[in-house]
C-alpha positions as protocol buffer text, in pm:
chain_id: "A"
residue {
  index: 1
  type: UNK
  ca { x: 0 y: 0 z: 0 }
}
residue {
  index: 2
  type: UNK
  ca { x: 130 y: 343 z: -89 }
}
residue {
  index: 3
  type: UNK
  ca { x: -19 y: 691 z: -95 }
}
residue {
  index: 4
  type: UNK
  ca { x: 98 y: 1049 z: -96 }
}
residue {
  index: 5
  type: UNK
  ca { x: -32 y: 1376 z: 40 }
}
residue {
  index: 6
  type: UNK
  ca { x: 83 y: 1728 z: 121 }
}
residue {
  index: 7
  type: UNK
  ca { x: 38 y: 1914 z: 447 }
}
residue {
  index: 8
  type: UNK
  ca { x: 202 y: 2234 z: 575 }
}
residue {
  index: 9
  type: UNK
  ca { x: 451 y: 2254 z: 285 }
}
residue {
  index: 10
  type: UNK
  ca { x: 564 y: 1896 z: 347 }
}
residue {
  index: 11
  type: UNK
  ca { x: 507 y: 1627 z: 86 }
}
residue {
  index: 12
  type: UNK
  ca { x: 451 y: 1281 z: 231 }
}
residue {
  index: 13
  type: UNK
  ca { x: 483 y: 944 z: 64 }
}
residue {
  index: 14
  type: UNK
  ca { x: 356 y: 673 z: 297 }
}
residue {
  index: 15
  type: UNK
  ca { x: 389 y: 299 z: 235 }
}
residue {
  index: 16
  type: UNK
  ca { x: 362 y: -19 z: 439 }
}
residue {
  index: 17
  type: UNK
  ca { x: 546 y: -348 z: 447 }
}
residue {
  index: 18
  type: UNK
  ca { x: 499 y: -660 z: 655 }
}
residue {
  index: 19
  type: UNK
  ca { x: 682 y: -631 z: 983 }
}
residue {
  index: 20
  type: UNK
  ca { x: 692 y: -787 z: 1326 }
}
residue {
  index: 21
  type: UNK
  ca { x: 549 y: -712 z: 1666 }
}
residue {
  index: 22
  type: UNK
  ca { x: 776 y: -480 z: 1863 }
}
residue {
  index: 23
  type: UNK
  ca { x: 804 y: -362 z: 2219 }
}
residue {
  index: 24
  type: UNK
  ca { x: 577 y: -74 z: 2120 }
}
residue {
  index: 25
  type: UNK
  ca { x: 236 y: -218 z: 2203 }
}
residue {
  index: 26
  type: UNK
  ca { x: 21 y: -54 z: 1939 }
}
residue {
  index: 27
  type: UNK
  ca { x: -213 y: -350 z: 1989 }
}
residue {
  index: 28
  type: UNK
  ca { x: -362 y: -159 z: 2283 }
}
residue {
  index: 29
  type: UNK
  ca { x: -510 y: 91 z: 2037 }
}
residue {
  index: 30
  type: UNK
  ca { x: -723 y: -183 z: 1876 }
}
residue {
  index: 31
  type: UNK
  ca { x: -1087 y: -233 z: 1959 }
}
residue {
  index: 32
  type: UNK
  ca { x: -1216 y: -581 z: 2046 }
}
residue {
  index: 33
  type: UNK
  ca { x: -1320 y: -658 z: 1686 }
}
residue {
  index: 34
  type: UNK
  ca { x: -975 y: -566 z: 1556 }
}
residue {
  index: 35
  type: UNK
  ca { x: -810 y: -782 z: 1822 }
}
residue {
  index: 36
  type: UNK
  ca { x: -1021 y: -1072 z: 1699 }
}
residue {
  index: 37
  type: UNK
  ca { x: -916 y: -994 z: 1340 }
}
residue {
  index: 38
  type: UNK
  ca { x: -552 y: -1007 z: 1453 }
}
residue {
  index: 39
  type: UNK
  ca { x: -608 y: -1346 z: 1619 }
}
residue {
  index: 40
  type: UNK
  ca { x: -787 y: -1476 z: 1306 }
}
residue {
  index: 41
  type: UNK
  ca { x: -498 y: -1368 z: 1083 }
}
residue {
  index: 42
  type: UNK
  ca { x: -694 y: -1092 z: 907 }
}
residue {
  index: 43
  type: UNK
  ca { x: -446 y: -839 z: 1045 }
}
residue {
  index: 44
  type: UNK
  ca { x: -68 y: -857 z: 1077 }
}
residue {
  index: 45
  type: UNK
  ca { x: 206 y: -636 z: 1212 }
}
residue {
  index: 46
  type: UNK
  ca { x: 337 y: -386 z: 957 }
}
residue {
  index: 47
  type: UNK
  ca { x: 605 y: -121 z: 928 }
}
residue {
  index: 48
  type: UNK
  ca { x: 484 y: 219 z: 812 }
}
residue {
  index: 49
  type: UNK
  ca { x: 746 y: 400 z: 598 }
}
residue {
  index: 50
  type: UNK
  ca { x: 720 y: 777 z: 573 }
}
residue {
  index: 51
  type: UNK
  ca { x: 920 y: 981 z: 324 }
}
residue {
  index: 52
  type: UNK
  ca { x: 872 y: 1350 z: 404 }
}
residue {
  index: 53
  type: UNK
  ca { x: 1010 y: 1612 z: 167 }
}
residue {
  index: 54
  type: UNK
  ca { x: 1039 y: 1981 z: 248 }
}
residue {
  index: 55
  type: UNK
  ca { x: 1246 y: 2234 z: 56 }
}
residue {
  index: 56
  type: UNK
  ca { x: 1400 y: 1958 z: -158 }
}
residue {
  index: 57
  type: UNK
  ca { x: 1527 y: 1776 z: 151 }
}
residue {
  index: 58
  type: UNK
  ca { x: 1411 y: 1418 z: 212 }
}
residue {
  index: 59
  type: UNK
  ca { x: 1354 y: 1281 z: 561 }
}
residue {
  index: 60
  type: UNK
  ca { x: 1285 y: 912 z: 617 }
}
residue {
  index: 61
  type: UNK
  ca { x: 1085 y: 784 z: 911 }
}
residue {
  index: 62
  type: UNK
  ca { x: 941 y: 446 z: 997 }
}
residue {
  index: 63
  type: UNK
  ca { x: 706 y: 314 z: 1260 }
}
residue {
  index: 64
  type: UNK
  ca { x: 741 y: -57 z: 1331 }
}
residue {
  index: 65
  type: UNK
  ca { x: 502 y: -308 z: 1482 }
}
residue {
  index: 66
  type: UNK
  ca { x: 171 y: -150 z: 1385 }
}
residue {
  index: 67
  type: UNK
  ca { x: -119 y: -397 z: 1356 }
}
residue {
  index: 68
  type: UNK
  ca { x: -301 y: -332 z: 1028 }
}
residue {
  index: 69
  type: UNK
  ca { x: -557 y: -520 z: 821 }
}
residue {
  index: 70
  type: UNK
  ca { x: -425 y: -719 z: 528 }
}
residue {
  index: 71
  type: UNK
  ca { x: -699 y: -603 z: 291 }
}
residue {
  index: 72
  type: UNK
  ca { x: -559 y: -296 z: 115 }
}
residue {
  index: 73
  type: UNK
  ca { x: -856 y: -59 z: 148 }
}
residue {
  index: 74
  type: UNK
  ca { x: -903 y: -140 z: 516 }
}
residue {
  index: 75
  type: UNK
  ca { x: -528 y: -102 z: 574 }
}
residue {
  index: 76
  type: UNK
  ca { x: -544 y: 250 z: 429 }
}
residue {
  index: 77
  type: UNK
  ca { x: -819 y: 335 z: 680 }
}
residue {
  index: 78
  type: UNK
  ca { x: -611 y: 180 z: 959 }
}
residue {
  index: 79
  type: UNK
  ca { x: -306 y: 390 z: 862 }
}
residue {
  index: 80
  type: UNK
  ca { x: -517 y: 707 z: 852 }
}
residue {
  index: 81
  type: UNK
  ca { x: -657 y: 627 z: 1197 }
}
residue {
  index: 82
  type: UNK
  ca { x: -308 y: 553 z: 1328 }
}
residue {
  index: 83
  type: UNK
  ca { x: -172 y: 882 z: 1192 }
}
residue {
  index: 84
  type: UNK
  ca { x: -454 y: 1075 z: 1355 }
}
residue {
  index: 85
  type: UNK
  ca { x: -431 y: 889 z: 1685 }
}
residue {
  index: 86
  type: UNK
  ca { x: -54 y: 923 z: 1713 }
}
residue {
  index: 87
  type: UNK
  ca { x: -46 y: 1275 z: 1563 }
}
residue {
  index: 88
  type: UNK
  ca { x: 227 y: 1161 z: 1325 }
}
residue {
  index: 89
  type: UNK
  ca { x: 200 y: 1454 z: 1084 }
}
residue {
  index: 90
  type: UNK
  ca { x: 269 y: 1702 z: 1363 }
}
residue {
  index: 91
  type: UNK
  ca { x: 553 y: 1485 z: 1500 }
}
residue {
  index: 92
  type: UNK
  ca { x: 721 y: 1469 z: 1158 }
}
residue {
  index: 93
  type: UNK
  ca { x: 677 y: 1845 z: 1110 }
}
residue {
  index: 94
  type: UNK
  ca { x: 826 y: 1904 z: 1455 }
}
residue {
  index: 95
  type: UNK
  ca { x: 1132 y: 1693 z: 1374 }
}
residue {
  index: 96
  type: UNK
  ca { x: 1182 y: 1878 z: 1044 }
}
residue {
  index: 97
  type: UNK
  ca { x: 1151 y: 2211 z: 1225 }
}
residue {
  index: 98
  type: UNK
  ca { x: 1417 y: 2099 z: 1473 }
}
residue {
  index: 99
  type: UNK
  ca { x: 1646 y: 2014 z: 1182 }
}
residue {
  index: 100
  type: UNK
  ca { x: 1580 y: 2350 z: 1021 }
}
residue {
  index: 101
  type: UNK
  ca { x: 1682 y: 2518 z: 1347 }
}
residue {
  index: 102
  type: UNK
  ca { x: 2021 y: 2346 z: 1318 }
}
residue {
  index: 103
  type: UNK
  ca { x: 1947 y: 2091 z: 1584 }
}
residue {
  index: 104
  type: UNK
  ca { x: 2247 y: 1855 z: 1609 }
}
residue {
  index: 105
  type: UNK
  ca { x: 2081 y: 1521 z: 1543 }
}
residue {
  index: 106
  type: UNK
  ca { x: 1710 y: 1455 z: 1514 }
}
residue {
  index: 107
  type: UNK
  ca { x: 1651 y: 1153 z: 1734 }
}
residue {
  index: 108
  type: UNK
  ca { x: 1428 y: 956 z: 1495 }
}
residue {
  index: 109
  type: UNK
  ca { x: 1492 y: 1084 z: 1145 }
}
residue {
  index: 110
  type: UNK
  ca { x: 1749 y: 996 z: 884 }
}
residue {
  index: 111
  type: UNK
  ca { x: 1812 y: 1219 z: 587 }
}
């Protein structure tokens, strides 16, 4: 799954790939039906890859261990919900702003 969007002068390309469960327990954000889907194998753990571009500079982020549905359309909804719930757009923008302010090393971005 892959999609792109633009927000606050930042262009995002977001994709997912199969991943593994991590120490980050995103499973706690699932409702009871989604937990059942995970048990039934209708959902798996994914890595969300985020390429954020601002002023011709590319920043790469990834979030590992996110339980998402396997069906593509449902996975897109899951990713949108995850972004909103975790406020990822504002976190990415914050990290880019830190970089623009000559912060030594952003703690979760590679560029």
